[in-house]
Coordinates of N, CA and C in Angstrom, one line a residue:
X448 N -11.2 10.8 -6.8 CA -9.9 10.8 -6.3 C -9.3 12.2 -6.3
X449 N -8.5 12.6 -5.4 CA -8.0 14.0 -5.3 C -7.0 14.2 -6.4
X450 N -6.9 15.5 -6.8 CA -5.9 15.9 -7.8 C -4.5 15.5 -7.4
X451 N -4.2 15.7 -6.2 CA -2.8 15.4 -5.7 C -2.5 13.9 -5.8
X452 N -3.5 13.0 -5.5 CA -3.3 11.6 -5.7 C -3.1 11.2 -7.2
X453 N -3.9 11.8 -8.0 CA -3.8 11.5 -9.5 C -2.4 12.0 -9.9
X454 N -1.9 13.1 -9.4 CA -0.6 13.7 -9.8 C 0.5 12.7 -9.4
X455 N 0.4 12.1 -8.2 CA 1.4 11.2 -7.8 C 1.3 9.9 -8.6
X456 N 0.1 9.4 -8.8 CA 0.0 8.2 -9.6 C 0.5 8.3 -11.0
X457 N 0.2 9.5 -11.6 CA 0.7 9.7 -13.0 C 2.2 9.9 -13.0
X458 N 2.8 10.4 -11.9 CA 4.3 10.5 -11.8 C 4.9 9.1 -11.8
X459 N 4.2 8.1 -11.3 CA 4.7 6.7 -11.3 C 4.5 6.0 -12.6
X460 N 3.7 6.5 -13.5 CA 3.3 5.9 -14.8 C 4.5 5.6 -15.6
X461 N 5.6 6.4 -15.7 CA 6.8 6.0 -16.4 C 7.4 4.7 -16.0
X462 N 7.2 4.3 -14.8 CA 7.7 3.0 -14.3 C 7.1 1.9 -15.2
X463 N 5.9 2.1 -15.5 CA 5.2 1.0 -16.3 C 5.7 1.0 -17.7
X464 N 6.2 2.1 -18.2 CA 6.7 2.2 -19.6 C 8.1 1.7 -19.8
X465 N 9.0 1.8 -18.7 CA 10.4 1.4 -18.9 C 10.7 0.1 -18.2
X466 N 9.8 -0.5 -17.5 CA 10.1 -1.8 -16.9 C 10.0 -2.9 -17.9
X467 N 10.7 -4.0 -17.7 CA 10.6 -5.1 -18.7 C 9.2 -5.6 -18.7
X468 N 8.8 -6.0 -19.9 CA 7.4 -6.5 -20.1 C 7.4 -7.9 -19.6
X469 N 6.4 -8.2 -18.9 CA 6.2 -9.6 -18.3 C 5.7 -10.5 -19.4
X470 N 5.9 -11.8 -19.3 CA 5.5 -12.8 -20.3 C 4.0 -12.9 -20.3
X471 N 3.3 -12.6 -19.2 CA 1.9 -12.8 -19.1 C 1.2 -11.4 -19.0
X472 N 0.1 -11.3 -19.7 CA -0.7 -10.1 -19.7 C -1.4 -10.0 -18.4
X473 N -1.2 -8.9 -17.7 CA -1.8 -8.6 -16.4 C -3.3 -8.3 -16.5
X474 N -4.2 -9.0 -15.9 CA -5.6 -8.6 -15.9 C -6.0 -7.9 -14.6
X475 N -7.2 -7.4 -14.6 CA -7.7 -6.7 -13.4 C -7.8 -7.8 -12.3
X476 N -8.2 -9.0 -12.6 CA -8.3 -10.1 -11.6 C -6.9 -10.4 -11.0
X477 N -5.9 -10.5 -11.9 CA -4.6 -10.7 -11.4 C -4.1 -9.7 -10.5
X478 N -4.4 -8.4 -10.8 CA -4.0 -7.3 -9.9 C -4.7 -7.4 -8.6
X479 N -6.0 -7.7 -8.7 CA -6.8 -7.8 -7.5 C -6.3 -8.9 -6.6
X480 N -5.9 -10.0 -7.1 CA -5.3 -11.2 -6.4 C -4.0 -10.8 -5.7
X481 N -3.2 -10.1 -6.5 CA -1.9 -9.7 -5.9 C -2.0 -8.7 -4.8
X482 N -3.0 -7.7 -4.9 CA -3.2 -6.8 -3.9 C -3.8 -7.5 -2.6
X483 N -4.7 -8.4 -2.8 CA -5.2 -9.2 -1.7 C -4.0 -9.9 -0.9
X484 N -3.1 -10.4 -1.7 CA -1.9 -11.1 -1.0 C -1.1 -10.1 -0.2
X485 N -0.9 -8.9 -0.7 CA -0.2 -7.8 0.0 C -1.0 -7.5 1.3
X486 N -2.3 -7.3 1.1 CA -3.1 -6.9 2.3 C -3.2 -8.0 3.4
X487 N -3.3 -9.2 2.9 CA -3.2 -10.4 3.9 C -1.9 -10.4 4.6
X488 N -0.8 -10.3 3.9 CA 0.5 -10.3 4.5 C 0.7 -9.1 5.5
X489 N 0.1 -8.0 5.1 CA 0.2 -6.8 6.0 C -0.6 -7.0 7.3
X490 N -1.8 -7.6 7.1 CA -2.6 -7.8 8.3 C -1.9 -8.9 9.2
X491 N -1.4 -9.9 8.7 CA -0.7 -10.9 9.5 C 0.5 -10.3 10.2
X492 N 1.2 -9.5 9.5 CA 2.4 -8.8 10.1 C 2.0 -7.9 11.3
X493 N 0.8 -7.2 11.1 CA 0.3 -6.4 12.2 C 0.0 -7.3 13.4
X494 N -0.7 -8.4 13.2 CA -1.0 -9.3 14.3 C 0.2 -9.8 15.0
X495 N 1.2 -10.1 14.2 CA 2.5 -10.7 14.7 C 3.4 -9.6 15.2
X496 N 3.0 -8.3 15.1 CA 3.8 -7.1 15.5 C 5.1 -7.1 14.8
X497 N 5.1 -7.4 13.5 CA 6.4 -7.6 12.8 C 6.5 -6.4 11.8
X498 N 7.1 -5.3 12.2 CA 7.3 -4.2 11.4 C 8.2 -4.5 10.2
X499 N 9.2 -5.3 10.3 CA 10.1 -5.6 9.2 C 9.3 -6.3 8.1
X500 N 8.4 -7.2 8.4 CA 7.6 -7.8 7.4 C 6.7 -6.8 6.6
X501 N 6.2 -5.9 7.4 CA 5.3 -4.8 6.7 C 6.2 -4.0 5.8
X502 N 7.4 -3.6 6.3 CA 8.3 -2.8 5.4 C 8.7 -3.5 4.2
X503 N 8.9 -4.8 4.3 CA 9.3 -5.7 3.2 C 8.3 -5.7 2.1
X504 N 7.1 -5.3 2.3 CA 6.0 -5.2 1.3 C 6.2 -4.0 0.4
X505 N 7.1 -3.1 0.8 CA 7.4 -1.9 0.0 C 8.7 -2.1 -0.9
X506 N 8.8 -1.3 -1.9 CA 10.0 -1.2 -2.7 C 11.1 -0.6 -1.8
X507 N 12.4 -0.8 -2.1 CA 13.5 -0.2 -1.3 C 13.3 1.3 -1.1
X508 N 12.7 2.0 -2.1 CA 12.5 3.4 -2.0 C 11.1 3.8 -1.9
X509 N 10.3 2.9 -1.3 CA 8.8 3.0 -1.1 C 8.5 4.3 -0.3
X510 N 7.3 4.8 -0.5 CA 6.9 6.1 0.1 C 5.5 5.8 0.7
X511 N 5.3 6.3 2.0 CA 4.0 6.3 2.6 C 3.7 7.8 2.9
X512 N 2.6 8.3 2.3 CA 2.2 9.6 2.5 C 1.0 9.6 3.5
X513 N 1.2 10.4 4.6 CA 0.1 10.5 5.6 C -0.3 11.9 5.7
X514 N -1.3 12.2 6.5 CA -1.8 13.6 6.7 C -0.7 14.4 7.4
X515 N 0.0 13.8 8.2 CA 1.0 14.6 9.0 C 2.4 14.5 8.5
X516 N 2.8 13.5 7.7 CA 4.2 13.4 7.3 C 4.3 12.4 6.1
X517 N 5.5 12.3 5.6 CA 5.8 11.4 4.5 C 7.0 10.5 5.0
X518 N 6.9 9.2 4.9 CA 7.9 8.3 5.3 C 8.5 7.7 4.0
X519 N 9.9 7.8 3.8 CA 10.5 7.4 2.6 C 11.6 6.3 2.8
X520 N 11.6 5.3 2.1 CA 12.6 4.2 2.1 C 12.2 3.1 3.1
X521 N 12.6 1.9 2.8 CA 12.2 0.7 3.5 C 12.7 0.8 5.0
X522 N 13.9 1.2 5.2 CA 14.4 1.3 6.6 C 13.6 2.3 7.4
X523 N 13.3 3.4 6.9 CA 12.4 4.4 7.6 C 11.0 3.9 7.8
X524 N 10.5 3.2 6.8 CA 9.2 2.6 6.9 C 9.2 1.5 8.1
X525 N 10.2 0.7 8.2 CA 10.3 -0.2 9.2 C 10.3 0.5 10.6
X526 N 11.1 1.5 10.8 CA 11.1 2.3 12.0 C 9.7 2.9 12.3
X527 N 9.1 3.4 11.3 CA 7.8 4.1 11.5 C 6.7 3.0 11.9
X528 N 6.7 1.9 11.2 CA 5.8 0.8 11.6 C 6.1 0.3 13.0
X529 N 7.3 0.1 13.3 CA 7.7 -0.4 14.7 C 7.2 0.6 15.8
X530 N 7.3 1.9 15.5 CA 6.8 2.9 16.5 C 5.3 2.8 16.6
X531 N 4.6 2.6 15.4 CA 3.2 2.5 15.4 C 2.7 1.3 16.2
X532 N 3.3 0.2 16.0 CA 2.9 -1.0 16.6 C 3.3 -1.0 18.1
X533 N 4.4 -0.5 18.5 CA 4.8 -0.4 19.9 C 3.9 0.6 20.6
X534 N 3.3 1.6 19.9 CA 2.4 2.5 20.5 C 1.0 1.9 20.7
X535 N 0.8 0.6 20.4 CA -0.4 0.0 20.7 C -1.4 -0.1 19.5
X536 N -1.0 0.3 18.3 CA -1.9 0.3 17.2 C -2.3 -1.1 16.8
X537 N -3.6 -1.3 16.6 CA -4.1 -2.6 16.2 C -4.9 -2.4 14.9
X538 N -4.5 -3.0 13.8 CA -5.1 -2.8 12.5 C -6.2 -3.9 12.3
X539 N -7.4 -3.4 11.8 CA -8.4 -4.4 11.4 C -8.0 -4.9 10.0
X540 N -8.6 -5.9 9.5 CA -8.4 -6.3 8.1 C -8.7 -5.2 7.2
X541 N -7.8 -4.9 6.2 CA -8.0 -3.8 5.3 C -8.9 -4.1 4.2
X542 N -9.9 -3.3 3.9 CA -10.9 -3.5 2.8 C -10.3 -3.0 1.5
X543 N -10.4 -3.9 0.5 CA -10.0 -3.6 -0.9 C -11.3 -3.3 -1.7
X544 N -11.3 -2.1 -2.2 CA -12.5 -1.7 -3.0 C -12.3 -1.7 -4.5
X545 N -11.2 -1.3 -5.0 CA -11.0 -1.1 -6.4 C -9.6 -1.3 -6.8
X546 N -9.4 -2.0 -8.0 CA -8.0 -2.1 -8.5 C -8.1 -1.7 -10.0
X547 N -7.0 -1.0 -10.4 CA -6.9 -0.5 -11.8 C -5.5 -1.0 -12.3
X548 N -5.5 -1.9 -13.3 CA -4.3 -2.3 -13.9 C -3.8 -1.2 -14.8
X549 N -2.6 -0.7 -14.6 CA -2.0 0.3 -15.4 C -1.2 -0.3 -16.6
X550 N -0.4 -1.3 -16.2 CA 0.3 -2.1 -17.2 C 0.6 -3.5 -16.6
X551 N 1.4 -4.2 -17.3 CA 1.8 -5.6 -16.8 C 2.7 -5.4 -15.6
X552 N 3.2 -4.2 -15.3 CA 4.2 -4.0 -14.2 C 3.7 -3.1 -13.1
X553 N 2.5 -2.5 -13.3 CA 2.0 -1.5 -12.3 C 0.5 -1.6 -12.2
X554 N 0.0 -1.5 -10.9 CA -1.4 -1.4 -10.7 C -1.7 -0.5 -9.5
X555 N -2.9 0.1 -9.5 CA -3.3 1.0 -8.4 C -4.4 0.3 -7.7
X556 N -4.4 0.4 -6.4 CA -5.5 -0.2 -5.6 C -6.0 0.8 -4.6
X557 N -7.3 0.8 -4.3 CA -7.8 1.7 -3.2 C -8.8 0.9 -2.3
X558 N -9.0 1.5 -1.2 CA -9.9 0.8 -0.2 C -10.0 1.7 1.1
X559 N -10.5 1.0 2.1 CA -10.7 1.6 3.4 C -10.0 0.8 4.5
X560 N -9.7 1.5 5.6 CA -9.0 0.8 6.7 C -9.7 1.3 8.0
X561 N -9.4 0.5 9.1 CA -9.8 1.0 10.4 C -8.9 0.3 11.4
X562 N -8.8 0.9 12.5 CA -8.0 0.3 13.6 C -8.2 1.1 14.9
X563 N -7.4 0.7 15.9 CA -7.6 1.3 17.2 C -6.3 1.3 18.0
X564 N -6.2 2.3 18.9 CA -5.1 2.4 19.8 C -5.6 3.1 21.0
X565 N -5.3 2.5 22.2 CA -5.7 3.1 23.5 C -7.2 3.5 23.5
X566 N -8.1 2.6 23.0 CA -9.5 2.9 23.0 C -10.0 3.8 22.0
X567 N -9.2 4.4 21.2 CA -9.6 5.3 20.1 C -9.7 4.6 18.8
X568 N -10.8 4.7 18.1 CA -11.0 4.0 16.8 C -10.7 5.1 15.7
X569 N -9.9 4.7 14.8 CA -9.6 5.5 13.6 C -10.0 4.8 12.3
X570 N -10.4 5.5 11.3 CA -10.7 4.9 10.0 C -10.4 5.9 8.9
X571 N -10.3 5.4 7.7 CA -10.0 6.3 6.6 C -9.9 5.5 5.3
X572 N -9.3 6.1 4.3 CA -9.1 5.6 3.0 C -7.7 5.4 2.7
X573 N -7.3 4.5 1.8 CA -5.9 4.3 1.4 C -5.9 4.1 -0.1
X574 N -4.7 4.3 -0.7 CA -4.4 4.0 -2.1 C -3.0 3.5 -2.2
X575 N -2.8 2.4 -3.0 CA -1.4 1.9 -3.2 C -1.1 2.0 -4.7
X576 N 0.1 2.4 -5.0 CA 0.6 2.1 -6.4 C 1.6 1.0 -6.2
X577 N 1.3 -0.1 -6.9 CA 2.1 -1.4 -6.7 C 2.9 -1.7 -8.0
X578 N 4.1 -2.0 -7.8 CA 5.0 -2.3 -9.0 C 5.6 -3.7 -8.9
X579 N 5.9 -4.2 -10.1 CA 6.6 -5.5 -10.1 C 8.0 -5.3 -9.8
X580 N 8.6 -6.0 -8.8 CA 10.0 -6.0 -8.4 C 10.5 -7.4 -8.6
X581 N 11.1 -7.7 -9.8 CA 11.5 -9.0 -10.2 C 10.2 -9.9 -10.3
X582 N 10.1 -10.9 -9.5 CA 8.9 -11.8 -9.4 C 8.0 -11.4 -8.3
X583 N 8.2 -10.3 -7.6 CA 7.4 -9.9 -6.4 C 6.7 -8.6 -6.7
X584 N 5.5 -8.5 -6.2 CA 4.8 -7.2 -6.2 C 5.1 -6.5 -4.9
X585 N 5.4 -5.2 -5.0 CA 5.7 -4.4 -3.9 C 5.0 -3.0 -4.0
X586 N 4.7 -2.4 -2.8 CA 4.1 -1.1 -2.8 C 5.2 0.0 -3.0
X587 N 5.0 0.8 -4.1 CA 5.9 1.9 -4.3 C 5.5 3.1 -3.6
X588 N 4.1 3.3 -3.6 CA 3.6 4.5 -3.0 C 2.3 4.1 -2.2
X589 N 2.2 4.4 -0.9 CA 1.0 4.2 -0.2 C 0.5 5.6 0.3
X590 N -0.7 5.9 0.1 CA -1.3 7.2 0.6 C -2.5 6.8 1.5
X591 N -2.5 7.5 2.7 CA -3.5 7.2 3.7 C -4.1 8.5 4.2
X592 N -5.4 8.5 4.3 CA -6.1 9.6 5.0 C -6.9 9.1 6.2
X593 N -7.3 10.1 7.0 CA -8.1 9.8 8.2 C -9.5 10.4 8.0
X594 N -10.5 9.6 8.3 CA -11.9 10.2 8.3 C -12.0 11.1 9.5
X595 N -12.8 12.2 9.4 CA -13.0 13.1 10.6 C -13.8 12.4 11.6

């Protein structure tokens, strides 16, 4: 994992320390299951061309870091996803490779993605820092890169 990614992930670690402790101890399998739910909901929203549902998977102040820019906040994320979808982007099911439980309120997940637009296939890697938001798990930070 790159030094920059670790720096960002460590910056979110205090969230794990100040959030209320959940009644149930979070296991790696629990984190894996929660991330699969997020990825399934994201894929369904792509199929339905529903940018609002994708943005709702993020915290209010969620961040998506891309090679070309950074998108901050749920409203901006919704506009960004709407533009991506209206531009013809079709996302394949996202592959989940690894999950690391940081605390009962935070986990990190990584994997790979692929998709296409106008005949061009793109692929790369992704990482999510996911936090408990009440009784819901939401993406606080998503980082995406593109394979050459």
